[in-house]
Short mmCIF file of C-alpha atoms in Angstrom, two decimals:
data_model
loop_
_atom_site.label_atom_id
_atom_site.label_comp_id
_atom_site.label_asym_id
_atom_site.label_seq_id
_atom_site.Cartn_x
_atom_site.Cartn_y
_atom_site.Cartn_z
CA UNK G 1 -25.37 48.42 32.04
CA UNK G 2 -22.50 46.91 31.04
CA UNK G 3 -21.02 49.90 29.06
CA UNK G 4 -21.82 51.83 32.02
CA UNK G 5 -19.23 49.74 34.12
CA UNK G 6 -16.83 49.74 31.71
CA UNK G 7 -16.75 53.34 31.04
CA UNK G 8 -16.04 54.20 35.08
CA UNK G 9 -13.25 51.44 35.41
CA UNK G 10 -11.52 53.60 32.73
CA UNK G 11 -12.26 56.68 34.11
CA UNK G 12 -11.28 55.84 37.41
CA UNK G 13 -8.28 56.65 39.44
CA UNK G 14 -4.93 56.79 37.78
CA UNK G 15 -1.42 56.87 38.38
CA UNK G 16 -0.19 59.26 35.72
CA UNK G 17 3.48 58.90 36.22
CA UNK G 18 5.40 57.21 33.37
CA UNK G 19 7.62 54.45 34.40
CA UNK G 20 11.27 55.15 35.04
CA UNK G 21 14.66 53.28 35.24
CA UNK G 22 15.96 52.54 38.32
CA UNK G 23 17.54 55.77 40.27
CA UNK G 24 20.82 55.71 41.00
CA UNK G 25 22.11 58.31 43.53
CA UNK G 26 25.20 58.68 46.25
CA UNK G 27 25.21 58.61 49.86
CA UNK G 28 24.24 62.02 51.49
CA UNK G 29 22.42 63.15 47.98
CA UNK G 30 18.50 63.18 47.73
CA UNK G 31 15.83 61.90 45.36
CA UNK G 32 12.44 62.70 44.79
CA UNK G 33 10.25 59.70 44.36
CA UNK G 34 7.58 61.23 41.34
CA UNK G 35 4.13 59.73 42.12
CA UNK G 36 0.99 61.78 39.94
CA UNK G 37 -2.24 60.38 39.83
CA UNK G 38 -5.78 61.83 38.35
CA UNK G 39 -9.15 61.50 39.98
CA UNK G 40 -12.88 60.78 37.89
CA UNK G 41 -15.73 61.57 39.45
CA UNK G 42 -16.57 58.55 40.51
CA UNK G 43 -14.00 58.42 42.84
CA UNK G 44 -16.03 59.75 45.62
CA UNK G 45 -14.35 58.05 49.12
CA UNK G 46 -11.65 59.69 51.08
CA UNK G 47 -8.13 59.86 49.73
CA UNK G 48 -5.48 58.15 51.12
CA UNK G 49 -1.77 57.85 50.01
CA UNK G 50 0.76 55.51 51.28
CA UNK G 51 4.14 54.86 50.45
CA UNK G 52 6.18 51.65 50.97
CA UNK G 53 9.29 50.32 51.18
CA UNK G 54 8.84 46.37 49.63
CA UNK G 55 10.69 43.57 51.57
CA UNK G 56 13.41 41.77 49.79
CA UNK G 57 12.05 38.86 51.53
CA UNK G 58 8.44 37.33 51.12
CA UNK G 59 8.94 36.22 55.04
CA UNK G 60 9.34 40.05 56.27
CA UNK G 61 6.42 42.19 55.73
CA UNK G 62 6.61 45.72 53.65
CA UNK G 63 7.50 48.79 55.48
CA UNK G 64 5.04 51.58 55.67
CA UNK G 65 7.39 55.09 55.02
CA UNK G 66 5.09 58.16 54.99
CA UNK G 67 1.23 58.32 55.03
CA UNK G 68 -1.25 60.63 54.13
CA UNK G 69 -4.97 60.15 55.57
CA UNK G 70 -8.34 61.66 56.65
CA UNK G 71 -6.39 64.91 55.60
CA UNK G 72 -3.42 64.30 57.34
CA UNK G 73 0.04 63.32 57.06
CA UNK G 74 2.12 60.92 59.08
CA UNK G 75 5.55 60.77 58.82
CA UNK G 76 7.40 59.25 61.69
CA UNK G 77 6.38 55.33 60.46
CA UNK G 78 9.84 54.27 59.92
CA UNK G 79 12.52 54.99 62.13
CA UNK G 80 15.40 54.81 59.82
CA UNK G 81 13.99 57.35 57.79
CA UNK G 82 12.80 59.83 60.53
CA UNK G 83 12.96 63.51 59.72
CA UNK G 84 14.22 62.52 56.46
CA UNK G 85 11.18 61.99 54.06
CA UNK G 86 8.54 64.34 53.38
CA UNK G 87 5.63 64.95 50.77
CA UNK G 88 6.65 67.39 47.28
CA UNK G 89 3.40 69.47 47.79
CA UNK G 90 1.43 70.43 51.26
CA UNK G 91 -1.83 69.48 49.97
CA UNK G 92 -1.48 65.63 47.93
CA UNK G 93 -5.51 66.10 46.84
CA UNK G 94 -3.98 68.19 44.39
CA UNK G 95 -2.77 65.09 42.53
CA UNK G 96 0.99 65.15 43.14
CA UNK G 97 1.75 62.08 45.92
CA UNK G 98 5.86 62.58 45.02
CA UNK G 99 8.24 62.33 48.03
CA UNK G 100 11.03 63.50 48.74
CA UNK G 101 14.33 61.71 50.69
CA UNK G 102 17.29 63.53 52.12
CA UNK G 103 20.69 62.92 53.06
CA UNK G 104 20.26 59.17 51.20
CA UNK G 105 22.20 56.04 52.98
CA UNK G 106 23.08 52.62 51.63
CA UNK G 107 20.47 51.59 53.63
CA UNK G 108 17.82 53.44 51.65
CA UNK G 109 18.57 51.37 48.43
CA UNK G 110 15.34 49.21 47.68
CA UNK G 111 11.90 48.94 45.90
CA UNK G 112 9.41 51.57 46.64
CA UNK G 113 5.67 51.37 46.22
CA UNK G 114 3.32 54.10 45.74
CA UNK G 115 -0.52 53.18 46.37
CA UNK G 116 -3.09 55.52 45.68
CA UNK G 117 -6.69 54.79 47.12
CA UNK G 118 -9.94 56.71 46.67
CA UNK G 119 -12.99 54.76 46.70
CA UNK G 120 -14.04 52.88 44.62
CA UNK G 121 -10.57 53.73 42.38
CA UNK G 122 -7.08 52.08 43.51
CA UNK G 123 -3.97 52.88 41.84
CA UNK G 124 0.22 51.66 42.72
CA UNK G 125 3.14 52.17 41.30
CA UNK G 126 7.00 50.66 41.80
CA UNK G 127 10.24 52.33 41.68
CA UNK G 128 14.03 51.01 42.60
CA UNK G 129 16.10 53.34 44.05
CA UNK G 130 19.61 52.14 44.48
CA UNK G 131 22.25 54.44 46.78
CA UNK G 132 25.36 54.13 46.15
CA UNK G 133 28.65 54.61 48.15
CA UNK G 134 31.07 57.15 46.68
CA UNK G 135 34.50 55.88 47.11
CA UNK G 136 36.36 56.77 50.44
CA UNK G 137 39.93 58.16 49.40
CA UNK G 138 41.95 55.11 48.23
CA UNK G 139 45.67 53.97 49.73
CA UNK G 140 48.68 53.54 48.01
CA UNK G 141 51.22 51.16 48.42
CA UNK G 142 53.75 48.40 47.20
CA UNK G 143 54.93 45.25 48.10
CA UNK G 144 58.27 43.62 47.87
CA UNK G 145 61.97 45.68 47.79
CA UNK G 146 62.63 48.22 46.00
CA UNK G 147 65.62 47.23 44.31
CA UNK G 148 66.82 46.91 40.84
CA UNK G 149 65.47 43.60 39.23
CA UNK G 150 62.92 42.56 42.01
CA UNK G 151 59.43 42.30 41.21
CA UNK G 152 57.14 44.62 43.11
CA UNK G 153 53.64 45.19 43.57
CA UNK G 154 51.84 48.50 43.66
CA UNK G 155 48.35 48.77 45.17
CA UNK G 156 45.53 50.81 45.57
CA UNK G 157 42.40 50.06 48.04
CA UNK G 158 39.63 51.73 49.53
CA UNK G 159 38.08 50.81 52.60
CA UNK G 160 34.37 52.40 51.37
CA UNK G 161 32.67 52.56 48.19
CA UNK G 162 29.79 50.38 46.39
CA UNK G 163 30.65 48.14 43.79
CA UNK G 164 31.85 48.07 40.66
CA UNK G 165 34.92 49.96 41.40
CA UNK G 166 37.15 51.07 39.29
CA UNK G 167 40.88 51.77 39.58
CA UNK G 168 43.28 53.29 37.12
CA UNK G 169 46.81 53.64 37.41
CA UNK G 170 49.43 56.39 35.75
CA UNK G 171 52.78 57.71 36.06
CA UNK G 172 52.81 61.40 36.39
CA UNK G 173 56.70 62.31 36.18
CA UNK G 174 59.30 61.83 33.66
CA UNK G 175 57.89 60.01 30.76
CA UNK G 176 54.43 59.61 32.33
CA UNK G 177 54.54 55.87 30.85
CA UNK G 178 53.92 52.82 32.68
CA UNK G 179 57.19 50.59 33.42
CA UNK G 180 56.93 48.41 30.10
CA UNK G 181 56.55 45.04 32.23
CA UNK G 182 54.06 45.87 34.69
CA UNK G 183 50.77 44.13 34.77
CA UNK G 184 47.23 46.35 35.68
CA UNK G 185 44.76 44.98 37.48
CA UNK G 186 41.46 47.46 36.93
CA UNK G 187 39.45 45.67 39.63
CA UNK G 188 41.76 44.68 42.17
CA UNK G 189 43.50 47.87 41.61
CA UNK G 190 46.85 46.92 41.79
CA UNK G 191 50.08 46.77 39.22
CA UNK G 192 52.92 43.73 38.73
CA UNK G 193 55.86 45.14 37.86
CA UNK G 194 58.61 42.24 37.16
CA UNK G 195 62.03 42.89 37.12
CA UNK G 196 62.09 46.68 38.02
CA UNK G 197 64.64 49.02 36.79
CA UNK G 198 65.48 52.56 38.51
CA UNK G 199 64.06 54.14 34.89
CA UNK G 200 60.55 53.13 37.12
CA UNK G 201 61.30 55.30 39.88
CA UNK G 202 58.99 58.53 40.34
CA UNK G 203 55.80 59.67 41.36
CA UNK G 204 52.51 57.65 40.47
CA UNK G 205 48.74 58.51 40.89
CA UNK G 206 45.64 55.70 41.46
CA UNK G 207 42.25 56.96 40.76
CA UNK G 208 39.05 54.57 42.41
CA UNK G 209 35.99 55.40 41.03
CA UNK G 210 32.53 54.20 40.38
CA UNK G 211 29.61 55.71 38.89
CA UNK G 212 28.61 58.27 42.02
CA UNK G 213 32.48 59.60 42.44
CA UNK G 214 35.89 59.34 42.39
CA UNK G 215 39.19 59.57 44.66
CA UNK G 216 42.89 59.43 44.15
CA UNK G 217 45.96 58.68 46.01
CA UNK G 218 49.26 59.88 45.11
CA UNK G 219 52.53 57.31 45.39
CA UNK G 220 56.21 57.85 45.05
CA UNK G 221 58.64 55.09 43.61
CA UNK G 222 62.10 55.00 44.64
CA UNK G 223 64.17 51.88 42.83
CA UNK G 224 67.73 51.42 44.60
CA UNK G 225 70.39 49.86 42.59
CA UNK G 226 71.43 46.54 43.72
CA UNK G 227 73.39 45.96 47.55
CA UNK G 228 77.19 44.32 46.86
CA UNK G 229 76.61 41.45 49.36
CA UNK G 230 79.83 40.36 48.86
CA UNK G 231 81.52 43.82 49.84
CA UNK G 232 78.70 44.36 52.88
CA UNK G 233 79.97 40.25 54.11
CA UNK G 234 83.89 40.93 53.80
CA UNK G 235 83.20 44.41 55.83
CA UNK G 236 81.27 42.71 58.81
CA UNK G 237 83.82 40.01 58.80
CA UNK G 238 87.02 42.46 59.03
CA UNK G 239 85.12 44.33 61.54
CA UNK G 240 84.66 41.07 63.43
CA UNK G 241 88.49 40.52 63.29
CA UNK G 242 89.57 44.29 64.56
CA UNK G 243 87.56 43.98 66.96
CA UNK G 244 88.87 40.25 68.29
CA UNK G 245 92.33 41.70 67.46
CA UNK G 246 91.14 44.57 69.86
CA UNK G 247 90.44 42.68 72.69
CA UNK G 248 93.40 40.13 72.42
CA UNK G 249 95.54 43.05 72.77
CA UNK G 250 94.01 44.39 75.37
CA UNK G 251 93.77 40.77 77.34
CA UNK G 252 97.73 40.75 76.54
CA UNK G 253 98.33 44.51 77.87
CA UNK G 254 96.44 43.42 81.35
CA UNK G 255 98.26 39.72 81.88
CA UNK G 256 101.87 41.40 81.22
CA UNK G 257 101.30 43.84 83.71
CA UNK G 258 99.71 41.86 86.46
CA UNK G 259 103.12 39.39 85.81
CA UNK G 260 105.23 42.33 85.88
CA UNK G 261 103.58 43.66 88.69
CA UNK G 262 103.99 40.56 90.66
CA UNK G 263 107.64 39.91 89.93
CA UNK G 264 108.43 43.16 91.18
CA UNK G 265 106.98 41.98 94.05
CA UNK G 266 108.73 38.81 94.81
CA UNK G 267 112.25 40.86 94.14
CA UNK G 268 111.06 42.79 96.68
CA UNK G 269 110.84 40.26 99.32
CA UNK G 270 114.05 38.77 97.92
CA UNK G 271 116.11 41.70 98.90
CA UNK G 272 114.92 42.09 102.44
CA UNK G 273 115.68 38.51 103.39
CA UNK G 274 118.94 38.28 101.54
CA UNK G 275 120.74 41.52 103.29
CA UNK G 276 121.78 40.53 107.01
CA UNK G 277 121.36 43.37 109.74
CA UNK G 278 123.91 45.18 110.51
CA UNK G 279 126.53 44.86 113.40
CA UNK G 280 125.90 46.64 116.93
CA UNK G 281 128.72 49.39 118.29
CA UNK G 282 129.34 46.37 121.63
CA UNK G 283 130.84 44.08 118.73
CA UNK G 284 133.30 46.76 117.03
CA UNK G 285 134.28 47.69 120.82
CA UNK G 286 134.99 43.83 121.61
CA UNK G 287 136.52 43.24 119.00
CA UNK G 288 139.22 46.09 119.49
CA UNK G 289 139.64 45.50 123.42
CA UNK G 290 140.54 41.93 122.59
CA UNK G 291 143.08 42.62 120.27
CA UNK G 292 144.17 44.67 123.17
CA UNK G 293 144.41 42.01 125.59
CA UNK G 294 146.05 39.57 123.15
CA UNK G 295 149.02 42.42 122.29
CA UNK G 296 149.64 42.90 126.03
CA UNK G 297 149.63 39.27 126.49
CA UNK G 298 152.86 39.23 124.24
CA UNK G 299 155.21 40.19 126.97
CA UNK G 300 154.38 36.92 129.10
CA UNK G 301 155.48 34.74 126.59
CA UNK G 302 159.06 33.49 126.25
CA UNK G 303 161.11 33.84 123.45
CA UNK G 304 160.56 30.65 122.19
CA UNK G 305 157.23 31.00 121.50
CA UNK G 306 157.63 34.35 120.81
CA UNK G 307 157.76 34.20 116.71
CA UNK G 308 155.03 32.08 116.53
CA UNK G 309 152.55 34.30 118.61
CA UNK G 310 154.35 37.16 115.95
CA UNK G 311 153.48 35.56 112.79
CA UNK G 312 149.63 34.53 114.35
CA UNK G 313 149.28 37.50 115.58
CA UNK G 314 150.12 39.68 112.39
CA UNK G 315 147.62 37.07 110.32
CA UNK G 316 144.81 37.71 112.78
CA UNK G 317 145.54 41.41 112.94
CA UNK G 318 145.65 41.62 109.39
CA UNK G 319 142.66 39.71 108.81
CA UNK G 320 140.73 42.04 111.52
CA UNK G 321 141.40 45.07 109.88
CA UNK G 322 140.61 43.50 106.36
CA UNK G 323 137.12 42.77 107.52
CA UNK G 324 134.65 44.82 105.54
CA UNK G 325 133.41 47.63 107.46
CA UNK G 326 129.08 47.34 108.53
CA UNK G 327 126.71 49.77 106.62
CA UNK G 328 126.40 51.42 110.39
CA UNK G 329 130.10 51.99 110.64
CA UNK G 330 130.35 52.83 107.20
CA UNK G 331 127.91 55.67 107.10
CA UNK G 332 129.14 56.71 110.81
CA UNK G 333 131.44 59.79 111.30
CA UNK G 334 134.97 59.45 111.68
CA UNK G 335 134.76 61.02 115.14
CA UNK G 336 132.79 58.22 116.78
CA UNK G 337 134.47 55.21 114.88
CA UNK G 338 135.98 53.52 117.94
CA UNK G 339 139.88 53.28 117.76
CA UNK G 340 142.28 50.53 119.65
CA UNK G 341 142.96 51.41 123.20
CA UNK G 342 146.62 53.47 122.79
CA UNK G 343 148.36 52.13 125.81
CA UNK G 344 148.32 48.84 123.87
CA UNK G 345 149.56 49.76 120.75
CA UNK G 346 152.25 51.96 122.25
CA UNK G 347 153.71 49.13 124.89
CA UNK G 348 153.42 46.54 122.30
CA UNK G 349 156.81 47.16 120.32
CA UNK G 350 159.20 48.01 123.20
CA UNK G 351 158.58 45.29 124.87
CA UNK G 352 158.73 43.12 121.97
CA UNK G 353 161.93 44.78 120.98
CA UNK G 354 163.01 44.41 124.91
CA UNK G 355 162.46 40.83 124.75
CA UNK G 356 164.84 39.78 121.22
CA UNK G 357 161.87 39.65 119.06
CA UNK G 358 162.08 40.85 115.50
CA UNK G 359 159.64 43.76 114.58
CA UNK G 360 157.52 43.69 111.84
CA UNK G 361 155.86 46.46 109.97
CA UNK G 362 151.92 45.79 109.43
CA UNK G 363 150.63 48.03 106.23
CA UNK G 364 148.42 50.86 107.53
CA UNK G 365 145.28 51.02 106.61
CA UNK G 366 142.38 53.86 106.27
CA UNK G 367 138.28 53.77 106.91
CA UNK G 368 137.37 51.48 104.37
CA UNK G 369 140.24 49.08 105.17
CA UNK G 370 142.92 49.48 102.04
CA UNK G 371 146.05 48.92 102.72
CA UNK G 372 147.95 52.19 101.96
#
């Protein structure tokens, strides 16, 4: 009896399927999950298949993926994976409980079980599939100024990817050599360069990969010799100087004329209160008629008195007709420039010559009052 039981335990159910390594495969790929198994006759109950995806912790239970009972197959046990797992063969009695998963995600990566159950026989097997992210095309850039004997930085990054990652640096122009002092990081993905030179400068390539891919990003190095300071600081300050030089001038320009301007002014208003108005026509006129009268006053006086009135009478004459003449007279026309009344002038020497007294010539005079 005994042999009996041991010969059906090792004829029962098997899983056929030699062990494998665990499958590594990028995001968007698929895998097939191999699961064979052989059947003895003893294994007389209904089949059933079911696949698993095993909790990474003992506190969450295991995930049932795909299952395949009383004949029938259920797929739609695990959301995630909807539409996206299916079995290799229509008919799993035939021995072949494989699956296959499509268009893989990071989330897919873990430890599958396949259990294969026909009474009284029970057979499982494990697998670890691990999905990994290709890198996502990297970024290039630097850090610090690009200027002759500065030290710079040069990095490359990826914002997707699964880890290790991998980045390798090189110089593809000129001499397609590194700079001598630079410093590569091959997991941070970045290069020290100390004390750049402009031999540096040209065109550089980064390549991230890990083991399901690879990207690159292209950079171009431009070193600048170094900025005179010293010529940039003497240019701002002369250009500070013009321009205060500028502006003084023009502050000068604008005072000078506003004092300019108001002198002008004030000689203005000099002049009109300095020149008196000129004489009225009544004044010339009285002034002539009483010369009149005082001529034709001379024959009432007696001849005693009669060289005194002479003498004041040729000083006042004389100083009338020496008296400057007004603007109005000046600028009027000879024919209305009022003249002596000629009775007086014509009775004035007879009857001084009638009366003893001694006649004296007064100088003539024209317009302007010149003695001619």
């Amino acid at each position: 009896l005994d042999v009996r039981i041991l010969v059906s335990l090792v004829s029962a159910l098997e899983i056929t399927s030699s062990p494998t390594a665990p499958l590594e495969k990028a995001s968007g790929q698929s895998v097939k999950l191999d699961c064979q198994f052989s059947l003895t006759s003893s294994d007389t109950g209904p089949l059933d298949i079911e696949w698993s995806l095993l909790a990474s912790d003992n506190q969450i239970n295991d995930q049932v993926v795909i299952l395949y009972s009383g004949d029938r197959v259920y797929e739609d046990y695990y959301e995630p994976m909807k539409g996206r797992v299916h079995f290799n063969t229509p008919d799993p009695k035939s021995g072949d409980a494989s699956i296959n998963l499509t268009g893989l995600k990071s989330t897919d990566t873990g430890t599958y079980q396949c259990k294969v159950k026909k009474a009284p026989g029970i057979a499982s097997k494990k697998m670890q599939l691990i999905v990994m992210v290709r890198p996502s095309k990297p970024k290039c850039t630097t850090e610090g100024t690009l200027e002759e004997g500065k030290d710079i930085v040069m990095r490359c990054s990826t914002t997707e990817g699964t880890k290790p990652m991998q980045y390798k640096w090189e110089k593809t122009s000129d001499s397609k050599l590194l700079p001598s002092s630079s410093v590569m990081d091959p997991v941070a993905g970045t290069i020290n360069v100390k004390n750049v030179s402009t031999s540096a400068s040209g065109s550089y390539r980064c390549v991230a990969s890990n083991r399901v891919g690879s990207e690159e990003c292209v950079l171009y190095l431009h070193v600048t010799p170094p900025h005179n300071t010293g010529g940039i600081l003497a240019g701002s300050i002369i250009a500070v100087l013009l321009i205060l030089l500028l502006l003084a001038i023009i502050l000068y320009c604008f005072f000078r004329a506003r004092k300019n301007k108001k002198y002008e002014k004030e000689i203005c208003n000099e002049i009109k209160e300095d020149v008196p108005p000129p004489k009225s026509r009544v004044s010339s006129a009285r002034s002539f008629s009483q010369m009149g009268s005082q001529r034709s006053s001379v024959g009432s006086m007696s001849p005693s008195n009669l060289h005194d009135y002479t003498l004041k009478s040729q000083y006042s004459m004389k100083s009338q007709y020496d008296k400057i003449p007004s603007t109005e007279e000046y600028d009027r026309p000879p024919s209305q420039v009022p003249l002596p009344p000629p009775t007086a002038a014509r009775m004035a020497g007879p009857n001084l010559t009638r009366m003893g007294a001694i006649p004296v010539m007064t100088p003539a005079q024209n317009r302007d009052g010149s003695i001619v």
